[in-house]
PDB file of C-alpha atoms in Angstrom:
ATOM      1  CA  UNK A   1      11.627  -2.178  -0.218  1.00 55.00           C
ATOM      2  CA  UNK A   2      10.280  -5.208  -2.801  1.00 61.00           C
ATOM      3  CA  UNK A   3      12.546  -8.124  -2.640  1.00 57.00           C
ATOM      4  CA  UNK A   4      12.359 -11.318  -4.257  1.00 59.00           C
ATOM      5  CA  UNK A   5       9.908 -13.735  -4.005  1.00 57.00           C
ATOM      6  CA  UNK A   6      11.336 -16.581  -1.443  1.00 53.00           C
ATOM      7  CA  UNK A   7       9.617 -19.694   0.111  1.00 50.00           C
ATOM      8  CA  UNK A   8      10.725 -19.544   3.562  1.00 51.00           C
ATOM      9  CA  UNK A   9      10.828 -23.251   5.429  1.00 47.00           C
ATOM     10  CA  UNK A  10       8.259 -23.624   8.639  1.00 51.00           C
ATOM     11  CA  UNK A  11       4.981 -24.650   9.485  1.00 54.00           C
ATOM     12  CA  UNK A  12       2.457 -25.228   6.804  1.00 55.00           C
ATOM     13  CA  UNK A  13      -0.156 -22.608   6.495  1.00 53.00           C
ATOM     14  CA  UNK A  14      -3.091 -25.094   8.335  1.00 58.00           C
ATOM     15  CA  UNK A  15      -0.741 -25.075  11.530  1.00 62.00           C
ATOM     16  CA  UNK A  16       0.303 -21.282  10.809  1.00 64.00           C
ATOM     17  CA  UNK A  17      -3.856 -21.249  11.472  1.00 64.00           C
ATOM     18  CA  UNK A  18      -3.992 -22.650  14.590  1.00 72.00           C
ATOM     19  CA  UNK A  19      -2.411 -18.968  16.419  1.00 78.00           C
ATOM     20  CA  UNK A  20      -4.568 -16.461  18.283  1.00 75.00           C
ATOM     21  CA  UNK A  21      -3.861 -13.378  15.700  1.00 75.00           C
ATOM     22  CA  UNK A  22      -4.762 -16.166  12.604  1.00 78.00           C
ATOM     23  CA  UNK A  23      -7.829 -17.020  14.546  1.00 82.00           C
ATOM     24  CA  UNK A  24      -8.748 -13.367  14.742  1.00 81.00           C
ATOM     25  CA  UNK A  25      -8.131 -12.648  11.309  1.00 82.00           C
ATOM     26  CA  UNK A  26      -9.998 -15.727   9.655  1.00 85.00           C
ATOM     27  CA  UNK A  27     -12.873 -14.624  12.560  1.00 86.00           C
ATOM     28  CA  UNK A  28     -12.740 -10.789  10.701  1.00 86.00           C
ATOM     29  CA  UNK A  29     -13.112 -12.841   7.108  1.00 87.00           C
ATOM     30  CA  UNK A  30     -15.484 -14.647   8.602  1.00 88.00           C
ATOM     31  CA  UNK A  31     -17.920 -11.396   9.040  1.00 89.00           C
ATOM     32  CA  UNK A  32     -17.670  -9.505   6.283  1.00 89.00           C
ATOM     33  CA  UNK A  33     -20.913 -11.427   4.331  1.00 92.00           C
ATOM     34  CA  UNK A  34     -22.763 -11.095   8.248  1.00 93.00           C
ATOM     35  CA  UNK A  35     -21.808  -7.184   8.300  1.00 91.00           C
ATOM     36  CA  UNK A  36     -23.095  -7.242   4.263  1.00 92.00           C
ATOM     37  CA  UNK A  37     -26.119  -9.395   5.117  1.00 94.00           C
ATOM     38  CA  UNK A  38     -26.616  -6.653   8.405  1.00 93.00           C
ATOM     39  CA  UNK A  39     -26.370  -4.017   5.912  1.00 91.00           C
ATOM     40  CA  UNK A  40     -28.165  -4.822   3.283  1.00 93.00           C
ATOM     41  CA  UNK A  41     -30.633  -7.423   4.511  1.00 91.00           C
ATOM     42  CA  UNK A  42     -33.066  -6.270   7.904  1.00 91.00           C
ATOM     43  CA  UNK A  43     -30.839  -2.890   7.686  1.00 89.00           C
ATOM     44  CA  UNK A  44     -29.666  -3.849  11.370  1.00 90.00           C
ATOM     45  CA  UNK A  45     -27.209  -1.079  11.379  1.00 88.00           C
ATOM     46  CA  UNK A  46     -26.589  -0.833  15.138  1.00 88.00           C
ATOM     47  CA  UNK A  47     -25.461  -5.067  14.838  1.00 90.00           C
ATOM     48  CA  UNK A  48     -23.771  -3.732  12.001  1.00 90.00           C
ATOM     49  CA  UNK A  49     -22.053  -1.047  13.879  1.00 88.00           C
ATOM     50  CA  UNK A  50     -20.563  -3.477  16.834  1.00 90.00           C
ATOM     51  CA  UNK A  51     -19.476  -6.235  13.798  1.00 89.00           C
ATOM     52  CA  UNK A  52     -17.412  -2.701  12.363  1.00 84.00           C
ATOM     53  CA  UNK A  53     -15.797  -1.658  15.799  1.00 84.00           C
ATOM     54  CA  UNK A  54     -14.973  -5.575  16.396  1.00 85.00           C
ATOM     55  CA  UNK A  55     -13.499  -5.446  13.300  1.00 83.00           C
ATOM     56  CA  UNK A  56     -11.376  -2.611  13.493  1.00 79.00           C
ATOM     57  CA  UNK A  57     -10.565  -3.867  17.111  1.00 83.00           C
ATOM     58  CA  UNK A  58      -9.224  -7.379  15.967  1.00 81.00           C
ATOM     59  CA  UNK A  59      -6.760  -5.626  13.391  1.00 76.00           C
ATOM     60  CA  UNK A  60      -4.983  -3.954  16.149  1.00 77.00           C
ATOM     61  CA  UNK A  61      -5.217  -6.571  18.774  1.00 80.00           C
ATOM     62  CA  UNK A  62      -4.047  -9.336  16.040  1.00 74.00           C
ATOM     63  CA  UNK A  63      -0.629  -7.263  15.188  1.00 73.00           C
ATOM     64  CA  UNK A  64      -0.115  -6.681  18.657  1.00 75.00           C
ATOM     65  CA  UNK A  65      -0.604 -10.449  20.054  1.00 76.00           C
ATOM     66  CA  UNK A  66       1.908 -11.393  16.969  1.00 73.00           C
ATOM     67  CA  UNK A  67       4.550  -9.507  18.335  1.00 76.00           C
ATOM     68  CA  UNK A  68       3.920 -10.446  22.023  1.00 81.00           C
ATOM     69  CA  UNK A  69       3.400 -14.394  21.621  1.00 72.00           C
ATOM     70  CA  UNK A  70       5.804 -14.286  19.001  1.00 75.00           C
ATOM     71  CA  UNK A  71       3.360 -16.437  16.611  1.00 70.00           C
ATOM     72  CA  UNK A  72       4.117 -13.710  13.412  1.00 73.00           C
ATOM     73  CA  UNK A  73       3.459 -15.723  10.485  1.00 68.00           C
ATOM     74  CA  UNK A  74       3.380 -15.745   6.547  1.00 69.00           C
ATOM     75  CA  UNK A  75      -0.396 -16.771   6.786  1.00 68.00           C
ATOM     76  CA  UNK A  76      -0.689 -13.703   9.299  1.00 66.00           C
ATOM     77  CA  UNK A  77       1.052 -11.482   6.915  1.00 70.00           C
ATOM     78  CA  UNK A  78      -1.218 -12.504   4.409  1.00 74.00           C
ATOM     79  CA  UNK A  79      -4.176 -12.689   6.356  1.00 77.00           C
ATOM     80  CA  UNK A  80      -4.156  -8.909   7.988  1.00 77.00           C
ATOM     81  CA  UNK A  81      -3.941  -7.144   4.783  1.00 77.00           C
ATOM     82  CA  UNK A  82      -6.516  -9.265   3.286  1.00 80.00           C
ATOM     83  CA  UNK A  83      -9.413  -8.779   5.534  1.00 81.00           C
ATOM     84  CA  UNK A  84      -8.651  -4.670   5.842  1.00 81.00           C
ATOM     85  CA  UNK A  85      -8.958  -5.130   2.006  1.00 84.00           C
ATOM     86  CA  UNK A  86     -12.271  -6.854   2.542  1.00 87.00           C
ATOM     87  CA  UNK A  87     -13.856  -4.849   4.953  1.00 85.00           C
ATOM     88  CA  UNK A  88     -13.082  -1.834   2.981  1.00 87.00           C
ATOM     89  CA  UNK A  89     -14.488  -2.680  -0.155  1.00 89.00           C
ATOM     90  CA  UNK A  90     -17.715  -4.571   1.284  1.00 89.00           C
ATOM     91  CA  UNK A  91     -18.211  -1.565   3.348  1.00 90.00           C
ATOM     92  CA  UNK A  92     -18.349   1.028   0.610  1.00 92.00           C
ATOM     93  CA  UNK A  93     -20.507  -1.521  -1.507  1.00 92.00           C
ATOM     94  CA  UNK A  94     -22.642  -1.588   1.213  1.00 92.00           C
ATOM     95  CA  UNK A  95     -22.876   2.420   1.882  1.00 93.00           C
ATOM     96  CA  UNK A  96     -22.697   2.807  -1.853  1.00 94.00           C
ATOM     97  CA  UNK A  97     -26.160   1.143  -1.480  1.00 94.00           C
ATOM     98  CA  UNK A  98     -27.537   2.827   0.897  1.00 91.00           C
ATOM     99  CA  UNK A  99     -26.504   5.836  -0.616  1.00 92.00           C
ATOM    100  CA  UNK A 100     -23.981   7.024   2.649  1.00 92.00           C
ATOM    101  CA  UNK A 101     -21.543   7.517   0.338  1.00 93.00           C
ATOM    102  CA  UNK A 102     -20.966   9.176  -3.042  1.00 94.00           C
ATOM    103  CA  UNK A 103     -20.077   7.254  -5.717  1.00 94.00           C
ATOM    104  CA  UNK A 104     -16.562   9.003  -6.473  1.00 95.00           C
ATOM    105  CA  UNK A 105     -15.415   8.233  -3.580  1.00 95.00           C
ATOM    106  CA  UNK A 106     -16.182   4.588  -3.996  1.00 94.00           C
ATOM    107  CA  UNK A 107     -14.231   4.409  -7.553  1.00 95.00           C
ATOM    108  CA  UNK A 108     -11.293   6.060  -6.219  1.00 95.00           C
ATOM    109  CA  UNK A 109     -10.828   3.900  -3.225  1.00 93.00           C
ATOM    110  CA  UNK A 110     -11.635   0.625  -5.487  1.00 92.00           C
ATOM    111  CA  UNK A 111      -9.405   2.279  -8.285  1.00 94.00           C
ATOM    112  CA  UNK A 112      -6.644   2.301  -5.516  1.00 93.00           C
ATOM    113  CA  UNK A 113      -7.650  -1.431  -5.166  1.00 90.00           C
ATOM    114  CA  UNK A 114      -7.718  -2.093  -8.425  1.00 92.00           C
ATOM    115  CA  UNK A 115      -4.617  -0.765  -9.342  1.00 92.00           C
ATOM    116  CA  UNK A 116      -2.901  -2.378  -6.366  1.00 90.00           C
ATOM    117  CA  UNK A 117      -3.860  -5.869  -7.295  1.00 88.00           C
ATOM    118  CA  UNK A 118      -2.437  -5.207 -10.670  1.00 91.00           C
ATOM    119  CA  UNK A 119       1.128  -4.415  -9.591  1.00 89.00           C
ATOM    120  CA  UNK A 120       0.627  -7.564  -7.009  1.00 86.00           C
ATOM    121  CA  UNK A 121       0.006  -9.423 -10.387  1.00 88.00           C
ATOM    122  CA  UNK A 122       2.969  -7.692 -12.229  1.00 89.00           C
ATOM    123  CA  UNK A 123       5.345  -8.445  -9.514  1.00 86.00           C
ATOM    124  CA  UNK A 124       4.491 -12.035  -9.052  1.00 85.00           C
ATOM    125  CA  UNK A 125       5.478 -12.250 -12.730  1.00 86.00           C
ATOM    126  CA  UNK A 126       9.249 -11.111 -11.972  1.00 80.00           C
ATOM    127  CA  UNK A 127       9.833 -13.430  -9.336  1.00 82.00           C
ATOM    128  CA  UNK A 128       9.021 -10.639  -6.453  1.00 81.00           C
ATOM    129  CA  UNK A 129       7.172 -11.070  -2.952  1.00 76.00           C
ATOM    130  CA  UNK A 130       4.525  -7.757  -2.546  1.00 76.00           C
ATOM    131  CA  UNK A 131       6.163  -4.747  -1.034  1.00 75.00           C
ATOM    132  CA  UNK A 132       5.578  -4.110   2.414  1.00 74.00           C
ATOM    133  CA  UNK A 133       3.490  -2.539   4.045  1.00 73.00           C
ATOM    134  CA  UNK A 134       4.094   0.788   4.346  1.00 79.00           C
ATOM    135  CA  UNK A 135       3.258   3.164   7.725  1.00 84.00           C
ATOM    136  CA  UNK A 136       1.386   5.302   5.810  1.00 89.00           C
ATOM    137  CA  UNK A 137      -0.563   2.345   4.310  1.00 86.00           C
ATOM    138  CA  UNK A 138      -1.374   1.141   8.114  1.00 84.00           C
ATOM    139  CA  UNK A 139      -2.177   4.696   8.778  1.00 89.00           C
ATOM    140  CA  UNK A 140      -5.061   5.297   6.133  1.00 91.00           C
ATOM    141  CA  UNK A 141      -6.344   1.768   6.895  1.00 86.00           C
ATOM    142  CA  UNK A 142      -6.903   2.521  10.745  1.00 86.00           C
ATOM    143  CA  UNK A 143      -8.134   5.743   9.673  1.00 92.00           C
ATOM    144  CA  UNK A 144     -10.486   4.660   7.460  1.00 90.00           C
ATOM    145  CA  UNK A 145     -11.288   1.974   9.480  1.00 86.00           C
ATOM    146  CA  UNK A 146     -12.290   4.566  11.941  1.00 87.00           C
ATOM    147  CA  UNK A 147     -14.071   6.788   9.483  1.00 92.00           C
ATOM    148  CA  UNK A 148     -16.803   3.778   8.695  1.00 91.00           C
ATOM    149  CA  UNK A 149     -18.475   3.421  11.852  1.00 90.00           C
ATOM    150  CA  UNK A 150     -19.134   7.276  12.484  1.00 92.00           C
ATOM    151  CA  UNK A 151     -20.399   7.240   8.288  1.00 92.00           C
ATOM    152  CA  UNK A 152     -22.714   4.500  10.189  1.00 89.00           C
ATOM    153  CA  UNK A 153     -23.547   6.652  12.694  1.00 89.00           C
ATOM    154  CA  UNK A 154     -24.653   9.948  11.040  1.00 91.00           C
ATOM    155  CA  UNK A 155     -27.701   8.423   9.288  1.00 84.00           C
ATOM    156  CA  UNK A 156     -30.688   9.744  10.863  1.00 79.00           C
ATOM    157  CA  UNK A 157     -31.577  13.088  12.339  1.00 81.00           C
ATOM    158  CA  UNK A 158     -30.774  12.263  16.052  1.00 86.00           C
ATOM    159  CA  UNK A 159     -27.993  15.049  18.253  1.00 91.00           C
ATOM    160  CA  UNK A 160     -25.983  11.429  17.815  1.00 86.00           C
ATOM    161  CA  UNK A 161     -26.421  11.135  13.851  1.00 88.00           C
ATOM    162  CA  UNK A 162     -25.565  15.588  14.057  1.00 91.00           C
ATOM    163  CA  UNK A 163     -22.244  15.283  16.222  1.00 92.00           C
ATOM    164  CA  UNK A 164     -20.842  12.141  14.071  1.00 91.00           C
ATOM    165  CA  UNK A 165     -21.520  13.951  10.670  1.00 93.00           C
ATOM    166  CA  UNK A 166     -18.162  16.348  11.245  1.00 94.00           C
ATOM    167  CA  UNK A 167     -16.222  13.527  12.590  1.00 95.00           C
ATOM    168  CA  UNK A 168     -17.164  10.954  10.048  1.00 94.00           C
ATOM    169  CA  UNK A 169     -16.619  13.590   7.369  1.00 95.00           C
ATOM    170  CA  UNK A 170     -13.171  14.501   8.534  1.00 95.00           C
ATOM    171  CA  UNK A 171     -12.058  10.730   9.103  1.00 95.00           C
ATOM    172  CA  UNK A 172     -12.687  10.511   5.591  1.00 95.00           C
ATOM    173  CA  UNK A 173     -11.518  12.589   4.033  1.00 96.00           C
ATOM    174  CA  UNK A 174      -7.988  12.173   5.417  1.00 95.00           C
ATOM    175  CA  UNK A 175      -8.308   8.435   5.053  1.00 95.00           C
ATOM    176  CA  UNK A 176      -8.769   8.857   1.303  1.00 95.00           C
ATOM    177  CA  UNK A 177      -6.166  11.103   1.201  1.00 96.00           C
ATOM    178  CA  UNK A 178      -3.818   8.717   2.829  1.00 95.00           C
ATOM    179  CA  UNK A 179      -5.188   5.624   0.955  1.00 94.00           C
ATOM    180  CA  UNK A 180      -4.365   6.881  -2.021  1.00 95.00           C
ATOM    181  CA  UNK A 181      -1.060   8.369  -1.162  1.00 95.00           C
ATOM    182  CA  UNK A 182      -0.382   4.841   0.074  1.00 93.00           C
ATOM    183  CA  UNK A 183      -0.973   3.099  -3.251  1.00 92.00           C
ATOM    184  CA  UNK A 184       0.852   5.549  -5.244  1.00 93.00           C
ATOM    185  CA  UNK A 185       3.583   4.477  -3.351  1.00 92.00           C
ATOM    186  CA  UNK A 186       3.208   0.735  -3.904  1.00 90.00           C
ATOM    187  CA  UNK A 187       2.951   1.478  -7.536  1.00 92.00           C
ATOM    188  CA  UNK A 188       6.375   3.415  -7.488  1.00 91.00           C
ATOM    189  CA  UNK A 189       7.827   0.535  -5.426  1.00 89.00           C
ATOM    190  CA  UNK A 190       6.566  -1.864  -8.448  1.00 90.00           C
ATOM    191  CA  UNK A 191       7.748   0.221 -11.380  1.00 89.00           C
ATOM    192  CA  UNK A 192      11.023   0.271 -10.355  1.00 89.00           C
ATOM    193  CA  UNK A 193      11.336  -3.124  -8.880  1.00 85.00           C
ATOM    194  CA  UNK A 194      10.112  -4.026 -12.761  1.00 85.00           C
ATOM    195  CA  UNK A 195      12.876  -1.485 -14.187  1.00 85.00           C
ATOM    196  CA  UNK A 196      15.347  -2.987 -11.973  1.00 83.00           C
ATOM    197  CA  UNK A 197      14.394  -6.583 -13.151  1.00 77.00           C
ATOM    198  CA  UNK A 198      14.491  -5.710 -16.550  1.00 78.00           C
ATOM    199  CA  UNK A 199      17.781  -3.762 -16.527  1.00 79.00           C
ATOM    200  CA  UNK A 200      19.613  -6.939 -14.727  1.00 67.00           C
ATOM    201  CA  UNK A 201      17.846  -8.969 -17.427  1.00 57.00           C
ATOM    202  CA  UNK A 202      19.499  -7.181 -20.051  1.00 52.00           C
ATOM    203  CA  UNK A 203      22.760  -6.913 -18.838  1.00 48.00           C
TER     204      UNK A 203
END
């Protein structure tokens, strides 16, 4: 459901900051150029690796301390979504480099982006705040989430690199699926919030 756009009264964002699931989100910013630089740089890929699994760690443990210290925030809100974006799309850069992944699969996940930021944009325009986030939007995020460190794993020819391929492969491919499914929905959401808008507009 996409409601409008309200500036709700409480702390100011620096002291929305100052929480342990803020702190672990701005910590997740924080190493997305050190996962690129692992990447892309020396090719440290097992560093790389335990910066991916802290990663995908944090997101869960920084929704879950929200709810149990009560410290949700608009910064958090904000924050969460914005470093799963990041991650995402530095880590397909990355294996688009290194060749781990294909390039199709790259341009439909940053198409999904893409097209996602746009309806952000459109809805800002009509006075409304971004939908929600959706379960199946949390679901293809963890999955994919999931899917990147086993893509990690399968490069080389070791029994390790042989028993992630299937895994890896099958994280994938339903986190695309999902990902996509996700932002088709957010797109819906934003055509008819837009409809809706415009119809009250004209009445």
């Amino acid at each position: 459901m996409i409601e409008h756009r309200t500036e709700p009264a409480g702390p100011s964002l620096l002291r929305q900051a100052w929480t342990v699931p803020n702190l672990l989100s701005l910590l997740r910013l924080a190493g997305v150029p050190v996962f690129l630089w692992l990447l892309l740089g020396p090719r440290a890929d097992g560093w790389a690796l335990v910066l991916l699994v802290f990663s995908g760690v944090s997101d869960w443990l920084d929704g879950k301390l929200a709810r149990w210290l009560d410290q949700t925030s608009r910064l958090g809100q904000l924050l969460d979504p914005a470093a799963d974006r990041l991650y995402i799309v530095a880590t397909l850069a990355a294996f688009l480099v290194r060749g781990i992944v294909p390039w199709w699969l790259v341009a439909v996940l940053v198409g999904r982006e893409l097209l996602v930021g746009v309806a952000l944009v459109v809805l800002r325009r009509h006075d409304y705040a971004p939908p929600e986030v959706t379960y199946i939007g949390k679901a293809a995020t963890f999955v994919l989430m999931y899917a990147f460190p086993f893509l990690l794993l399968t490069q080389g020819t070791s029994i390790a690199a042989a028993i992630a391929r299937p895994i890896a492969y099958s994280f994938t491919a339903w986190g695309t699926v999902l990902y996509v499914w996700s932002g088709a929905l957010y797109l819906l959401q934003t055509f008819w919030a837009v409809r809706r808008a415009r119809t009250g507009a004209g009445m």
